[in-house]
mmCIF file of C-alpha atoms in Angstrom:
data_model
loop_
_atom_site.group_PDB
_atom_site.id
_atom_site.type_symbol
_atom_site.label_atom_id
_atom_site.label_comp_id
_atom_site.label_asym_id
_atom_site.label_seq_id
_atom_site.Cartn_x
_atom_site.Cartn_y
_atom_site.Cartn_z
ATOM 1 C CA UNK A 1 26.099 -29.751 47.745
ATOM 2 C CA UNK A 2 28.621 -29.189 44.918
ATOM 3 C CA UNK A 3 30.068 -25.752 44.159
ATOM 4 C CA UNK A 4 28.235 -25.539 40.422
ATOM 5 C CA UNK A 5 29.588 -23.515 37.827
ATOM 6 C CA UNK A 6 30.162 -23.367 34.130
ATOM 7 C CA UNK A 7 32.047 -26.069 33.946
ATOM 8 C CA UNK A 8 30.074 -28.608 35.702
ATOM 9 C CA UNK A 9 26.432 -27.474 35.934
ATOM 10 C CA UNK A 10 25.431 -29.720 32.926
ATOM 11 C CA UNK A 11 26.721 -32.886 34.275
ATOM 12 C CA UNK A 12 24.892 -31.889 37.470
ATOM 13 C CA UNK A 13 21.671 -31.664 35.857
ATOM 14 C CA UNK A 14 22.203 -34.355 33.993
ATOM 15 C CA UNK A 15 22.703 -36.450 36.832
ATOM 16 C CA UNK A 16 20.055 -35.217 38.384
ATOM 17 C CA UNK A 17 17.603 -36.554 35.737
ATOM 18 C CA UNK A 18 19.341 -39.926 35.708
ATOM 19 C CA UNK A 19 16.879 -41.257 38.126
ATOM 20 C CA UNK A 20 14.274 -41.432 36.036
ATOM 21 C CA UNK A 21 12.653 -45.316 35.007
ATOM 22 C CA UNK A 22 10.892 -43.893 31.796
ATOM 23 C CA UNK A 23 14.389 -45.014 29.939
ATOM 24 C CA UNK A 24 12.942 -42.797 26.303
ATOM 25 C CA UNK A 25 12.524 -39.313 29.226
ATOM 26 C CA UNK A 26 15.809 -39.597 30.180
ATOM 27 C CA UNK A 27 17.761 -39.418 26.971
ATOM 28 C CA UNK A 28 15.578 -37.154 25.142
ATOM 29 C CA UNK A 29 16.174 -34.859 28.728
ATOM 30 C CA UNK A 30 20.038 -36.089 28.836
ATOM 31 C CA UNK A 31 20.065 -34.479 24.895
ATOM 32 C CA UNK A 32 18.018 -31.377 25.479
ATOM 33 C CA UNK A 33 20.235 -30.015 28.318
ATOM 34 C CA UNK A 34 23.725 -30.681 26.953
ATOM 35 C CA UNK A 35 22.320 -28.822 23.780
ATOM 36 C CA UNK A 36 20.482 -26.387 25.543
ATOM 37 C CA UNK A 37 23.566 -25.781 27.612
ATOM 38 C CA UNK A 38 26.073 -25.904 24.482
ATOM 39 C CA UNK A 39 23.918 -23.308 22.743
ATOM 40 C CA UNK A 40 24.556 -21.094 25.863
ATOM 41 C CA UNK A 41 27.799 -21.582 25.890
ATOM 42 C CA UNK A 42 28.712 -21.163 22.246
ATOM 43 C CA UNK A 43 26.954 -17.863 21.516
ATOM 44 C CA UNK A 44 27.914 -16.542 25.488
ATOM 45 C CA UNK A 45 24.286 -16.109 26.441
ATOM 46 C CA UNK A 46 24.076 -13.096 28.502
ATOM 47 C CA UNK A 47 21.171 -12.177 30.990
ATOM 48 C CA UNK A 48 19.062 -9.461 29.248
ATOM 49 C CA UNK A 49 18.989 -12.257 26.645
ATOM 50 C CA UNK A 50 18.085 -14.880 28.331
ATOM 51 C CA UNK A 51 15.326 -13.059 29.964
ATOM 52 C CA UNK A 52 13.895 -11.831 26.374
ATOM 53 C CA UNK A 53 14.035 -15.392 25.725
ATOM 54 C CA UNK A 54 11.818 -16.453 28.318
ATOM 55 C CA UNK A 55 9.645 -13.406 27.783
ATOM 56 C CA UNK A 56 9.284 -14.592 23.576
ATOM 57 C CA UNK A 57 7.908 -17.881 24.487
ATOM 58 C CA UNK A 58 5.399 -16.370 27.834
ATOM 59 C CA UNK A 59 4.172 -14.585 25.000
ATOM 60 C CA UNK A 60 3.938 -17.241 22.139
ATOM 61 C CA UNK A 61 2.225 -19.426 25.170
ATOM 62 C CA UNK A 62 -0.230 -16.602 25.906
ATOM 63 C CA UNK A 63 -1.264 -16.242 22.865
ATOM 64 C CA UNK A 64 -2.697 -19.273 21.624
ATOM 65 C CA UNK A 65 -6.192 -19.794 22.019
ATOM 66 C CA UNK A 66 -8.649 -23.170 20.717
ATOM 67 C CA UNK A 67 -8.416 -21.375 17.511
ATOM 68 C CA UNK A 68 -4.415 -20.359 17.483
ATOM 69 C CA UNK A 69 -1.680 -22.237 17.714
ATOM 70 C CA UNK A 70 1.356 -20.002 17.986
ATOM 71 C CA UNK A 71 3.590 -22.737 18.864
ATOM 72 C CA UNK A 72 2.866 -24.884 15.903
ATOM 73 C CA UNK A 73 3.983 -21.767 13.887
ATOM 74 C CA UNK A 74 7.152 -21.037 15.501
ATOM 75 C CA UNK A 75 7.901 -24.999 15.158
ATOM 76 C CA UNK A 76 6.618 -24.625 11.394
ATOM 77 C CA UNK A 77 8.817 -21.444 10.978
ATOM 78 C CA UNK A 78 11.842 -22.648 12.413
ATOM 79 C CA UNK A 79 12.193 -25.460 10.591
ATOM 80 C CA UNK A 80 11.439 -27.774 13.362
ATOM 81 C CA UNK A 81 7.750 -29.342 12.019
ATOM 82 C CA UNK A 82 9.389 -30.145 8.783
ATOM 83 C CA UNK A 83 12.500 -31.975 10.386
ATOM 84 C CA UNK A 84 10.512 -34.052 12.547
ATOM 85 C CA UNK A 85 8.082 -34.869 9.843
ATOM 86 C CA UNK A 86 10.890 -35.989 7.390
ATOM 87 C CA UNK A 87 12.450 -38.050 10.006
ATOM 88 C CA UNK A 88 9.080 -40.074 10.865
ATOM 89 C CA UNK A 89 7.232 -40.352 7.586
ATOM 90 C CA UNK A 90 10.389 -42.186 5.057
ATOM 91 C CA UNK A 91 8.597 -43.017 2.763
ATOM 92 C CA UNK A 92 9.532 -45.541 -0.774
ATOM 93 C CA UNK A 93 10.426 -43.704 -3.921
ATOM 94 C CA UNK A 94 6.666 -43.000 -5.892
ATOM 95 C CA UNK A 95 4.584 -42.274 -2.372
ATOM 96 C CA UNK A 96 3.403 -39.155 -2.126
ATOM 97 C CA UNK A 97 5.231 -37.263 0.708
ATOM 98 C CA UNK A 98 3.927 -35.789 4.049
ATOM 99 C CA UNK A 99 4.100 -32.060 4.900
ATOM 100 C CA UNK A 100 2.963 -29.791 7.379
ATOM 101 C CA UNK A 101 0.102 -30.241 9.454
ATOM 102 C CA UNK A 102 -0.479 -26.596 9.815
ATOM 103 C CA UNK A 103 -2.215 -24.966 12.899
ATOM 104 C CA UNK A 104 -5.885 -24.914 11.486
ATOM 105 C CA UNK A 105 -7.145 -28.326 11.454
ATOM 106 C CA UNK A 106 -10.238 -28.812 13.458
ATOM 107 C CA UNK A 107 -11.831 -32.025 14.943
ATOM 108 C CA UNK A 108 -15.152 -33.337 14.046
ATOM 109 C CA UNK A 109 -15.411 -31.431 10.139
ATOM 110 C CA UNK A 110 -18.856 -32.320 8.606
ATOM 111 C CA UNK A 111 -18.853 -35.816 6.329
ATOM 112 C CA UNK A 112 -19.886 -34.968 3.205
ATOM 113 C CA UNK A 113 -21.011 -36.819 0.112
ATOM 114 C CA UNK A 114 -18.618 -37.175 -3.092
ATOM 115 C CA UNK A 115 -19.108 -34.601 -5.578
ATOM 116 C CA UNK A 116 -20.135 -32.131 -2.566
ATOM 117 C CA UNK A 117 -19.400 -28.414 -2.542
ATOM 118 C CA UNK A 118 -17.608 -27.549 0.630
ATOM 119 C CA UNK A 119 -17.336 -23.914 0.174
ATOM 120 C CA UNK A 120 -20.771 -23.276 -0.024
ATOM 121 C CA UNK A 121 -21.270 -19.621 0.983
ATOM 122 C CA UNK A 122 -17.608 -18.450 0.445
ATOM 123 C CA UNK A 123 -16.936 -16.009 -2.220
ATOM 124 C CA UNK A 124 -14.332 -17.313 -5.180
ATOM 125 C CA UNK A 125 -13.618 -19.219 -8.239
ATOM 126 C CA UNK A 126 -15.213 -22.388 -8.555
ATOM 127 C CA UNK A 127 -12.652 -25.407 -8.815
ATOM 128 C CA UNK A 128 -13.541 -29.264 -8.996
ATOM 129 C CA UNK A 129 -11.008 -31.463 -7.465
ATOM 130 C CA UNK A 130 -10.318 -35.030 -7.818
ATOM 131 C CA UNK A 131 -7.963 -37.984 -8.287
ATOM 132 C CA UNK A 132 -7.504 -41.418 -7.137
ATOM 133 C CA UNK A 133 -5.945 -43.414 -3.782
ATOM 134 C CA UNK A 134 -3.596 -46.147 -4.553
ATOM 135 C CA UNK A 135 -1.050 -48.247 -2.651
ATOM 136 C CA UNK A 136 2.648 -47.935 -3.587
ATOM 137 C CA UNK A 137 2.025 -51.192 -5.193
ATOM 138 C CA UNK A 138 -0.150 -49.570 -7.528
ATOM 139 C CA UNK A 139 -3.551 -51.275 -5.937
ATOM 140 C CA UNK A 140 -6.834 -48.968 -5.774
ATOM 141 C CA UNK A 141 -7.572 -48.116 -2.240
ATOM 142 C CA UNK A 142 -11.218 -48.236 -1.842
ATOM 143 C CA UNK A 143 -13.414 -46.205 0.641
ATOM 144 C CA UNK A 144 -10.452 -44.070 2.056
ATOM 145 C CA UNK A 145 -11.126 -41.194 4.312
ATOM 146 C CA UNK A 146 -9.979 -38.262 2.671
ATOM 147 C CA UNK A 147 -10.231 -34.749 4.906
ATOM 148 C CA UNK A 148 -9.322 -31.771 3.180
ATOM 149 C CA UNK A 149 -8.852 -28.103 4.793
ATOM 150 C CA UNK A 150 -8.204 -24.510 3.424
ATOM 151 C CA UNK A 151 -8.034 -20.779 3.412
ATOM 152 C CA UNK A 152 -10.677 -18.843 1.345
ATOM 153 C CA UNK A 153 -9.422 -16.399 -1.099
ATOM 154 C CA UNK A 154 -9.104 -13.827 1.218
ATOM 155 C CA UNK A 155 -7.173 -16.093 2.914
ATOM 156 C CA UNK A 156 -8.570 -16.715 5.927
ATOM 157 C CA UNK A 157 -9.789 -20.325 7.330
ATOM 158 C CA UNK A 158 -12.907 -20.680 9.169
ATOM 159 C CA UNK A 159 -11.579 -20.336 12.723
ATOM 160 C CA UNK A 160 -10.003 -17.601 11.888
ATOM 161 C CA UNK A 161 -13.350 -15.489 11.251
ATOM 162 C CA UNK A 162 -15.466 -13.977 14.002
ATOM 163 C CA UNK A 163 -19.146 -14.627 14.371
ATOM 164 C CA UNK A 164 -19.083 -17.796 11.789
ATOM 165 C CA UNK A 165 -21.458 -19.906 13.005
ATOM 166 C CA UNK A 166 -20.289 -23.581 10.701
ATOM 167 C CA UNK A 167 -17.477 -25.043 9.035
ATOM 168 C CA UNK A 168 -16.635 -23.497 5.390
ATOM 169 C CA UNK A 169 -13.991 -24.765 3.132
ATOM 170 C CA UNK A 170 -13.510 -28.214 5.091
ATOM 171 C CA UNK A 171 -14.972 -31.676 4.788
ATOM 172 C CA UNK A 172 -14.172 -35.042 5.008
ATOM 173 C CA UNK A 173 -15.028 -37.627 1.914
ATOM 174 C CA UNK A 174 -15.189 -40.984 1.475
ATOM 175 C CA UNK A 175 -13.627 -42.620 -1.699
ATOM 176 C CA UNK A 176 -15.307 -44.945 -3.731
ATOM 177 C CA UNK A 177 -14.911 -48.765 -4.292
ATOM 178 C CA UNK A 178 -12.282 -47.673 -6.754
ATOM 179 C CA UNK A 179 -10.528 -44.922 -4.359
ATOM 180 C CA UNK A 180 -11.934 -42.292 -6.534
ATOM 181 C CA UNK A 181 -12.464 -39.006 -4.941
ATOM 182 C CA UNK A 182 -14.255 -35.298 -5.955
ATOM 183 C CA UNK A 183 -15.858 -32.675 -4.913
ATOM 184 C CA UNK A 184 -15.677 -28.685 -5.160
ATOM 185 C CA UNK A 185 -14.511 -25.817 -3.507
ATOM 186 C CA UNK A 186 -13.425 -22.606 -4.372
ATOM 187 C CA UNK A 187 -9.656 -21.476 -5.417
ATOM 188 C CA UNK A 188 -7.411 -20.707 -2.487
ATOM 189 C CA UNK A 189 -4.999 -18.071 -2.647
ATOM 190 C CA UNK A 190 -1.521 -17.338 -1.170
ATOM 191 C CA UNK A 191 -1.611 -15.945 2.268
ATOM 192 C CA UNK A 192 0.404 -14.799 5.270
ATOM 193 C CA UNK A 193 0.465 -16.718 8.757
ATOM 194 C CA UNK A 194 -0.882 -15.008 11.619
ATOM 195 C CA UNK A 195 2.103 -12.462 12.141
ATOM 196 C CA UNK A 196 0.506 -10.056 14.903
ATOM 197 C CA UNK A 197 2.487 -12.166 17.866
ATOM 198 C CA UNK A 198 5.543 -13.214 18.869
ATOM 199 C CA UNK A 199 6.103 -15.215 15.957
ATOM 200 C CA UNK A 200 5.823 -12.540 13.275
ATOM 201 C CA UNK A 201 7.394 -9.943 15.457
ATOM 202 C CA UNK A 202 10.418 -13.158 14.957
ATOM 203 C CA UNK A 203 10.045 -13.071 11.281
ATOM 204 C CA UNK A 204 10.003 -9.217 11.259
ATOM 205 C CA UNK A 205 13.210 -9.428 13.056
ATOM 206 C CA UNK A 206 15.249 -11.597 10.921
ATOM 207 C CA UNK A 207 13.804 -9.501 7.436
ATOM 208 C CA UNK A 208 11.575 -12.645 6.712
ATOM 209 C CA UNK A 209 7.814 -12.758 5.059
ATOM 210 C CA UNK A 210 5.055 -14.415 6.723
ATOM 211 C CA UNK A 211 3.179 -16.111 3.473
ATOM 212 C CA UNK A 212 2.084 -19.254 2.281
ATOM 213 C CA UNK A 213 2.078 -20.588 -1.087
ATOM 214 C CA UNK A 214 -1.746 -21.568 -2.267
ATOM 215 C CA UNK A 215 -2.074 -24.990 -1.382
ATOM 216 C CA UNK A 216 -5.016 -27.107 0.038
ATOM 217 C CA UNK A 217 -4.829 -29.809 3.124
ATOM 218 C CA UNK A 218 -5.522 -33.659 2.837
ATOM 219 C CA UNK A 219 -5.466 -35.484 5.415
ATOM 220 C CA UNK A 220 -6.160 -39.476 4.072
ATOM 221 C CA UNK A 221 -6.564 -42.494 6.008
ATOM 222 C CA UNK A 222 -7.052 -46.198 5.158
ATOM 223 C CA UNK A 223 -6.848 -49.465 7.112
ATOM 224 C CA UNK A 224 -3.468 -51.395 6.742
ATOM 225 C CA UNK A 225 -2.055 -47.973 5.324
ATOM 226 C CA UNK A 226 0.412 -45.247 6.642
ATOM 227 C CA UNK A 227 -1.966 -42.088 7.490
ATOM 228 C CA UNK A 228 -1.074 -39.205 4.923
ATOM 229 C CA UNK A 229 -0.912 -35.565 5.746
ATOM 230 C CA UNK A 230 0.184 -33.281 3.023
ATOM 231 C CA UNK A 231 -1.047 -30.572 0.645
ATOM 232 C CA UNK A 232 -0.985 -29.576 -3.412
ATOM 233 C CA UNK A 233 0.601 -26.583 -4.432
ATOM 234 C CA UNK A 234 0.312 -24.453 -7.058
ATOM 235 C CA UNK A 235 1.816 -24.715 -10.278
ATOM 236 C CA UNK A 236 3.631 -21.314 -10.827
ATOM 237 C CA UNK A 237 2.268 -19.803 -7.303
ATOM 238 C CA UNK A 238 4.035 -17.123 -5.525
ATOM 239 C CA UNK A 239 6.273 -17.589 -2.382
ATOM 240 C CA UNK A 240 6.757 -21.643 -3.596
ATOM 241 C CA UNK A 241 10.902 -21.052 -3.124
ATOM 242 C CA UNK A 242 10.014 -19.205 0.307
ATOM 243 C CA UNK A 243 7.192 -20.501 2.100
ATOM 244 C CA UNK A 244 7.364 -19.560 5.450
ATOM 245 C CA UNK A 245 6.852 -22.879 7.155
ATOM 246 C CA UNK A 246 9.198 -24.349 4.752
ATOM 247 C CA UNK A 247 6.325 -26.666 3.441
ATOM 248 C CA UNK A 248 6.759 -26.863 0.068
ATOM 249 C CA UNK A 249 7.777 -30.458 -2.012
ATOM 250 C CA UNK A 250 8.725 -30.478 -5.748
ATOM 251 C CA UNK A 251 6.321 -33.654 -5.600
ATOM 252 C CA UNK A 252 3.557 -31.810 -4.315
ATOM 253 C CA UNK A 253 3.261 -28.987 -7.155
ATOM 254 C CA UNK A 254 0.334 -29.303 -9.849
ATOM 255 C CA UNK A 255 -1.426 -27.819 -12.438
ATOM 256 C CA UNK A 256 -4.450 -26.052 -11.070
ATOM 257 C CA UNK A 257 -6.367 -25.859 -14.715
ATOM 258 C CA UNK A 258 -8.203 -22.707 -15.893
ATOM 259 C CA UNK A 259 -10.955 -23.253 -18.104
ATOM 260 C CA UNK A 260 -12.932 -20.078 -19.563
ATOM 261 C CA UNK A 261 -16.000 -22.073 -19.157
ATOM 262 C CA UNK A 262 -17.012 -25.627 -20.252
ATOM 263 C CA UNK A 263 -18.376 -29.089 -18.701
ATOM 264 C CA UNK A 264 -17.202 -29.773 -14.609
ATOM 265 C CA UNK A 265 -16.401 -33.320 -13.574
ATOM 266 C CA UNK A 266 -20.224 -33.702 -12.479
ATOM 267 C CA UNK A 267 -21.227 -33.164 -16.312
ATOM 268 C CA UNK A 268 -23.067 -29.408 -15.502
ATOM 269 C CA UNK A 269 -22.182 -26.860 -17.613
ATOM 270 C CA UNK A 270 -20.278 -23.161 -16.953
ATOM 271 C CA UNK A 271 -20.787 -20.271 -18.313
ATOM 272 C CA UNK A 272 -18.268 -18.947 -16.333
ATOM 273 C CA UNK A 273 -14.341 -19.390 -15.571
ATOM 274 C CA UNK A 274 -13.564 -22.438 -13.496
ATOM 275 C CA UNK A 275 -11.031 -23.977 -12.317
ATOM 276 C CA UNK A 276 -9.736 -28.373 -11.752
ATOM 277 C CA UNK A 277 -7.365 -30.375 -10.000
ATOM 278 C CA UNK A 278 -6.530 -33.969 -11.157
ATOM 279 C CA UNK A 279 -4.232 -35.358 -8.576
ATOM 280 C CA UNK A 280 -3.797 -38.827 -7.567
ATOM 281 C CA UNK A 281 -2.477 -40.007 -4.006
ATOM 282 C CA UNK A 282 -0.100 -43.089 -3.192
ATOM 283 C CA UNK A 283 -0.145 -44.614 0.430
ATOM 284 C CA UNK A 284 2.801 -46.649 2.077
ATOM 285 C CA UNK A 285 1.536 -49.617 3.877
ATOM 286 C CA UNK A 286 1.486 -49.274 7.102
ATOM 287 C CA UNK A 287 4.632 -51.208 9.298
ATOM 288 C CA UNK A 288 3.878 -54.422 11.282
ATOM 289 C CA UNK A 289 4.795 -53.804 14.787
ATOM 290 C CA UNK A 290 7.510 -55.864 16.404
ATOM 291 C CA UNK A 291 6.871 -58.453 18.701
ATOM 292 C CA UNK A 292 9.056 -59.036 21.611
ATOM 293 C CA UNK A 293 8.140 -62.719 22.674
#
């Protein structure tokens, strides 16, 4: 057994590892500990620190729940979703770009028809959403899965509320033969991520806000196409130069339009203020795989 110290406990451990035959494991394990180790080393690491470390993620794993995912926010609010997401998802100049997935998607939301109101039940502003799916090469995309998630104005999601029974403010559609979509919802507002763990404890610590721009989720799938997770902003919204989860693309901004009343997409009549969202998406085709004959 070697006498291990500062000086040579990396290449130890290191070395250690190298015995591995999943080739990927052992440099992504090779990477973590010199950094991991470096990091130590450059800020001098000291004990009581180390062990509030380990206590700060006990407690973010603790916390999370089939309904929280604290980790996803501390990898949203460090930075660390929106690195990995821009590496991955390089897309061609005129596709629309990928965001955040967020910690509040759910498996299994309820199909509904086009035109459908998937807020049924939840107080707010009515707003009518719709737009088209198109290829970068400017081809309609017909019948495209298009799930779509978000907070109410209260700004809470579904999970998030006790004693809720069904899904509220999340469906998935189908687009048309001409990769038209619509339906209706209500008008999401700005809101804070869950901040009563570790993570906001984290953001309280280095004088930083927990909220969100108001934004709504698509998810959008089509054969022979790169899947698309992203959201719309809105125009003019608070916290858009300081999300929290660092979300937020110029691209990705539109104008959610006020109307005092008037005619919906559907043709019915409103006495009453409404909101719409005309927004069109553009898919990358999806890369052939590489065959190794």
């Amino acid at each position: 057994m070697k006498n291990l110290d500062e000086r040579t406990i990396t290449q130890a451990v290191i070395e250690r590892n190298s015995s591995s035959g999943n080739e990927r494991l052992k440099d992504v394990m090779h990477s973590l500990v010199q950094h991991l180790h470096s990091f130590a080393r450059e800020i001098e690491l000291t004990e009581e620190e180390w062990e509030i470390g380990i206590k700060f993620l006990t407690d973010v794993g603790q916390i999370c729940s089939p309904t929280r995912q604290e980790f996803i926010l501390l990898s949203d609010t460090l930075g660390l979703s929106t690195l990995v997401i821009a590496q991955n998802h390089k897309k061609p100049v005129g596709c629309t770009e990928a965001t955040v997935f967020g910690p509040f998607h759910v498996q299994n939301a309820p199909r509904l028809p086009l035109g459908s109101n998937m807020s049924i039940g939840v107080k707010g502003t009515p707003w009518f959403v719709n737009g088209q799916v198109r290829g970068i090469d400017g081809k309609v995309i017909p019948y495209a899965e298009i799930e779509v998630w978000q907070a109410d104005d209260d700004g809470f999601y579904d999970v998030q509320k006790e004693g809720l029974n069904e899904y509220q403010g999340r469906a998935i559609f189908t687009a048309d033969q001409e990769g038209k979509y619509y339906f209706e919802t209500i008008v999401p507002e700005a809101y804070p991520i869950p901040h009563d763990g570790p993570v906001g404890k984290m953001l309280e610590a280095l004088n930083r806000h927990p909220w969100r721009p108001a934004h709504l989720h698509f998810m959008i799938s089509a054969p022979g196409y790169e899947r698309l997770v992203t959201h719309v902003f809105k125009e003019s919204g608070e916290y858009l130069d300081s999300d929290a989860v660092f979300g937020v693309r110029s691209s990705l901004i539109a104008e959610w339009t006020y109307h005092e009343n008037g005619t919906d997409q559907n043709g019915q009549f409103h006495a009453t203020p409404f909101y719409t969202l005309d927004f069109d998406f553009i898919l990358n085709h999806k890369k052939e795989a590489v065959r190794h004959d």
